[in-house]
Amino acid sequence: MAQGGGLDGWEGVDLVLLMAVDASASISRGTLDFQLRGHAAAFRDPAVARAITGGALGRIAVQLAQFAGPETLTTLLPWTVLTGEGDCRAFADRVDAAPGIAMGGSTAIGSAMVAAVQTLDTAPFAAPRRTLDIVSNGFSNAGIDLPSARGHAAAAGVTVNALAILDEFDWLEAYYRDKVVTGQGAFVRTAAGMEDFAAAFRDKLVTEIA
């Protein structure tokens, strides 16, 4: 992990980014694998490394997690600092090897948001921006209600962005825009299906980092 100065011994980075992928009943094992492969492909794209090195400090901290029902946010890859193409390729290799498990059950987006804020609050980094990146093909049907979760994230200064996979519900873009995303510059991206997921996630990642 790259070293650098920070507040109270914390490492300084341009962005702290927690990426959470849906592993609920709406996501088959194959679809979860495709999500992870899409994440790996994005980090291998030179555009992502260029976005990282273009920042004031030239480094970001990332973590990969998955979620399903309430209290299920689970770390797949712990906090890792990325400083350029070599780090991004190594992280992509680790994503490819990550043991993603289709959890089944409900989709508790609000609960995942609140748990993610707690994870970001305890991350050992000093950064001007903290972002939660949610990827899902469903809507919240369990756990903490979205207005409460959204307000919690906003109060903590955490930006929440989303990528909605529209393979089951074509109205999810508006749903995520109106009920989930929050923070300055927050946005929703969409993928019509698995075939264009990797490109959509790459573009989303570059926008979040830049």
Tab-separated table of C-alpha atoms in Angstrom:
chain	number	residue	atom	x	y	z
A	1	MET	CA	0.000	0.000	0.000
A	2	ALA	CA	1.298	3.434	-0.878
A	3	GLN	CA	2.381	5.619	2.016
A	4	GLY	CA	1.644	9.286	2.522
A	5	GLY	CA	0.860	11.987	5.043
A	6	GLY	CA	-2.552	12.540	6.565
A	7	LEU	CA	-4.373	13.923	9.565
A	8	ASP	CA	-3.502	12.332	12.915
A	9	GLY	CA	-1.372	9.741	11.148
A	10	TRP	CA	-4.048	8.828	8.622
A	11	GLU	CA	-2.990	8.483	5.015
A	12	GLY	CA	-3.930	11.302	2.654
A	13	VAL	CA	-5.841	10.313	-0.494
A	14	ASP	CA	-8.023	12.157	-2.996
A	15	LEU	CA	-11.016	9.841	-2.587
A	16	VAL	CA	-12.191	7.054	-0.295
A	17	LEU	CA	-14.470	4.793	-2.353
A	18	LEU	CA	-16.514	1.847	-1.093
A	19	MET	CA	-17.959	-0.257	-3.927
A	20	ALA	CA	-20.935	-2.417	-2.900
A	21	VAL	CA	-22.406	-5.021	-5.265
A	22	ASP	CA	-25.818	-6.652	-4.926
A	23	ALA	CA	-25.698	-10.361	-4.031
A	24	SER	CA	-29.390	-10.800	-3.130
A	25	ALA	CA	-31.957	-13.234	-4.549
A	26	SER	CA	-32.368	-11.129	-7.704
A	27	ILE	CA	-28.710	-11.789	-8.516
A	28	SER	CA	-27.759	-15.267	-9.714
A	29	ARG	CA	-24.290	-16.664	-9.090
A	30	GLY	CA	-23.460	-15.998	-12.742
A	31	THR	CA	-24.699	-12.416	-12.535
A	32	LEU	CA	-22.633	-11.781	-9.397
A	33	ASP	CA	-19.567	-13.166	-11.152
A	34	PHE	CA	-20.284	-10.881	-14.104
A	35	GLN	CA	-20.496	-7.871	-11.797
A	36	LEU	CA	-17.112	-8.728	-10.300
A	37	ARG	CA	-15.535	-9.346	-13.719
A	38	GLY	CA	-16.888	-5.963	-14.814
A	39	HIS	CA	-15.263	-4.292	-11.809
A	40	ALA	CA	-11.955	-5.982	-12.625
A	41	ALA	CA	-12.137	-4.942	-16.282
A	42	ALA	CA	-12.782	-1.333	-15.275
A	43	PHE	CA	-9.680	-1.160	-13.102
A	44	ARG	CA	-7.590	-2.554	-15.954
A	45	ASP	CA	-8.721	0.286	-18.217
A	46	PRO	CA	-5.989	2.979	-18.506
A	47	ALA	CA	-8.666	5.679	-18.180
A	48	VAL	CA	-9.138	4.741	-14.521
A	49	ALA	CA	-5.423	5.015	-13.734
A	50	ARG	CA	-5.282	8.363	-15.543
A	51	ALA	CA	-8.181	9.642	-13.440
A	52	ILE	CA	-6.371	8.575	-10.266
A	53	THR	CA	-3.026	10.124	-11.162
A	54	GLY	CA	-4.780	13.325	-12.234
A	55	GLY	CA	-5.866	14.054	-8.663
A	56	ALA	CA	-4.124	16.446	-6.287
A	57	LEU	CA	-2.377	13.592	-4.444
A	58	GLY	CA	-2.578	11.026	-7.222
A	59	ARG	CA	-3.995	8.224	-5.092
A	60	ILE	CA	-7.325	6.885	-3.903
A	61	ALA	CA	-8.438	4.241	-1.383
A	62	VAL	CA	-10.931	1.571	-2.452
A	63	GLN	CA	-12.788	-1.313	-0.839
A	64	LEU	CA	-15.029	-3.921	-2.494
A	65	ALA	CA	-18.041	-5.336	-0.628
A	66	GLN	CA	-21.287	-7.158	-1.298
A	67	PHE	CA	-24.722	-7.009	0.328
A	68	ALA	CA	-28.157	-8.614	0.351
A	69	GLY	CA	-30.540	-8.443	3.313
A	70	PRO	CA	-30.205	-6.376	6.513
A	71	GLU	CA	-26.810	-6.496	8.262
A	72	THR	CA	-25.125	-8.376	5.416
A	73	LEU	CA	-22.609	-5.853	4.052
A	74	THR	CA	-19.527	-8.053	3.712
A	75	THR	CA	-16.016	-7.027	2.703
A	76	LEU	CA	-14.632	-8.902	-0.300
A	77	LEU	CA	-11.415	-6.873	-0.618
A	78	PRO	CA	-10.197	-4.631	2.230
A	79	TRP	CA	-9.044	-1.040	1.888
A	80	THR	CA	-6.365	-0.727	-0.783
A	81	VAL	CA	-4.569	2.422	-1.940
A	82	LEU	CA	-4.175	2.793	-5.713
A	83	THR	CA	-1.602	5.147	-7.204
A	84	GLY	CA	-1.394	4.192	-10.880
A	85	GLU	CA	-1.664	1.464	-13.516
A	86	GLY	CA	0.376	-1.134	-11.636
A	87	ASP	CA	-1.760	-0.838	-8.511
A	88	CYS	CA	-4.948	-0.887	-10.584
A	89	ARG	CA	-3.933	-4.049	-12.448
A	90	ALA	CA	-2.985	-5.776	-9.190
A	91	PHE	CA	-6.318	-4.778	-7.653
A	92	ALA	CA	-8.156	-6.075	-10.741
A	93	ASP	CA	-6.405	-9.443	-10.331
A	94	ARG	CA	-7.586	-9.574	-6.722
A	95	VAL	CA	-11.143	-8.731	-7.784
A	96	ASP	CA	-11.024	-11.626	-10.262
A	97	ALA	CA	-10.002	-13.917	-7.407
A	98	ALA	CA	-12.524	-12.497	-4.910
A	99	PRO	CA	-14.845	-15.137	-3.398
A	100	GLY	CA	-18.154	-13.495	-4.241
A	101	ILE	CA	-21.058	-15.514	-2.826
A	102	ALA	CA	-24.654	-15.166	-4.004
A	103	MET	CA	-26.316	-14.543	-0.639
A	104	GLY	CA	-29.949	-14.791	-1.735
A	105	GLY	CA	-32.725	-13.283	0.316
A	106	SER	CA	-33.931	-9.704	0.345
A	107	THR	CA	-32.343	-6.511	-0.986
A	108	ALA	CA	-31.703	-4.105	1.891
A	109	ILE	CA	-30.195	-1.094	0.155
A	110	GLY	CA	-30.871	1.272	3.060
A	111	SER	CA	-29.192	-1.048	5.540
A	112	ALA	CA	-26.200	-1.395	3.221
A	113	MET	CA	-25.952	2.407	2.987
A	114	VAL	CA	-25.900	2.833	6.770
A	115	ALA	CA	-23.338	0.044	7.224
A	116	ALA	CA	-21.207	1.541	4.452
A	117	VAL	CA	-21.168	4.939	6.167
A	118	GLN	CA	-19.901	3.237	9.328
A	119	THR	CA	-17.190	1.510	7.289
A	120	LEU	CA	-16.177	4.806	5.695
A	121	ASP	CA	-16.157	6.523	9.099
A	122	THR	CA	-13.592	4.021	10.389
A	123	ALA	CA	-11.393	3.994	7.270
A	124	PRO	CA	-7.849	5.208	8.123
A	125	PHE	CA	-7.682	7.892	5.448
A	126	ALA	CA	-7.856	11.669	5.233
A	127	ALA	CA	-9.738	12.641	2.078
A	128	PRO	CA	-11.826	15.544	0.768
A	129	ARG	CA	-14.350	13.087	-0.705
A	130	ARG	CA	-15.969	9.884	0.548
A	131	THR	CA	-18.196	7.933	-1.828
A	132	LEU	CA	-20.387	4.840	-1.731
A	133	ASP	CA	-20.879	3.179	-5.111
A	134	ILE	CA	-23.928	0.857	-5.208
A	135	VAL	CA	-24.524	-1.632	-8.037
A	136	SER	CA	-27.857	-3.478	-8.130
A	137	ASN	CA	-30.612	-4.730	-10.407
A	138	GLY	CA	-33.327	-4.436	-7.770
A	139	PHE	CA	-35.135	-2.202	-5.322
A	140	SER	CA	-34.974	-2.078	-1.538
A	141	ASN	CA	-37.494	-4.454	0.053
A	142	ALA	CA	-36.154	-4.965	3.591
A	143	GLY	CA	-34.187	-3.278	6.339
A	144	ILE	CA	-33.723	0.432	6.999
A	145	ASP	CA	-35.997	2.669	4.942
A	146	LEU	CA	-34.339	4.635	2.155
A	147	PRO	CA	-35.231	8.167	3.343
A	148	SER	CA	-33.555	7.473	6.693
A	149	ALA	CA	-30.527	5.856	5.083
A	150	ARG	CA	-30.181	8.626	2.528
A	151	GLY	CA	-30.376	11.256	5.267
A	152	HIS	CA	-27.793	9.388	7.319
A	153	ALA	CA	-25.345	9.342	4.409
A	154	ALA	CA	-25.959	13.023	3.642
A	155	ALA	CA	-25.385	14.018	7.277
A	156	ALA	CA	-22.101	12.090	7.268
A	157	GLY	CA	-20.925	13.884	4.115
A	158	VAL	CA	-20.897	10.657	2.099
A	159	THR	CA	-21.841	10.851	-1.577
A	160	VAL	CA	-23.898	7.892	-2.789
A	161	ASN	CA	-23.866	7.018	-6.486
A	162	ALA	CA	-25.546	4.073	-8.193
A	163	LEU	CA	-25.349	1.878	-11.243
A	164	ALA	CA	-28.715	0.277	-11.997
A	165	ILE	CA	-28.754	-2.913	-14.063
A	166	LEU	CA	-32.015	-2.795	-16.016
A	167	ASP	CA	-32.337	-6.501	-16.845
A	168	GLU	CA	-35.428	-6.898	-14.635
A	169	PHE	CA	-36.882	-3.432	-13.955
A	170	ASP	CA	-36.584	-0.705	-16.583
A	171	TRP	CA	-37.678	1.998	-14.113
A	172	LEU	CA	-34.745	1.649	-11.742
A	173	GLU	CA	-32.861	4.715	-13.013
A	174	ALA	CA	-35.573	7.052	-11.714
A	175	TYR	CA	-35.926	4.983	-8.535
A	176	TYR	CA	-32.247	5.317	-7.659
A	177	ARG	CA	-32.166	8.978	-8.613
A	178	ASP	CA	-35.209	9.825	-6.491
A	179	LYS	CA	-34.675	7.542	-3.492
A	180	VAL	CA	-31.016	6.462	-3.178
A	181	VAL	CA	-28.303	8.788	-4.494
A	182	THR	CA	-27.285	11.802	-2.458
A	183	GLY	CA	-24.462	14.293	-2.088
A	184	GLN	CA	-22.834	16.916	-4.257
A	185	GLY	CA	-22.619	15.706	-7.845
A	186	ALA	CA	-24.360	12.398	-7.042
A	187	PHE	CA	-25.520	10.498	-10.124
A	188	VAL	CA	-27.018	7.299	-11.507
A	189	ARG	CA	-25.656	5.299	-14.415
A	190	THR	CA	-27.443	2.390	-16.084
A	191	ALA	CA	-26.558	-0.825	-17.865
A	192	ALA	CA	-29.232	-2.428	-20.029
A	193	GLY	CA	-27.808	-5.842	-19.160
A	194	MET	CA	-24.644	-7.743	-18.479
A	195	GLU	CA	-23.309	-7.179	-22.003
A	196	ASP	CA	-22.722	-3.462	-21.393
A	197	PHE	CA	-22.094	-3.581	-17.654
A	198	ALA	CA	-18.277	-3.328	-17.778
A	199	ALA	CA	-18.282	-0.200	-19.952
A	200	ALA	CA	-20.982	1.449	-17.843
A	201	PHE	CA	-19.108	0.738	-14.625
A	202	ARG	CA	-15.814	1.999	-16.080
A	203	ASP	CA	-17.411	5.290	-17.109
A	204	LYS	CA	-19.024	5.600	-13.694
A	205	LEU	CA	-15.728	4.913	-11.934
A	206	VAL	CA	-13.837	7.512	-13.977
A	207	THR	CA	-16.518	10.108	-13.189
A	208	GLU	CA	-16.350	9.318	-9.458
A	209	ILE	CA	-12.560	9.562	-9.321
A	210	ALA	CA	-12.086	12.675	-11.470
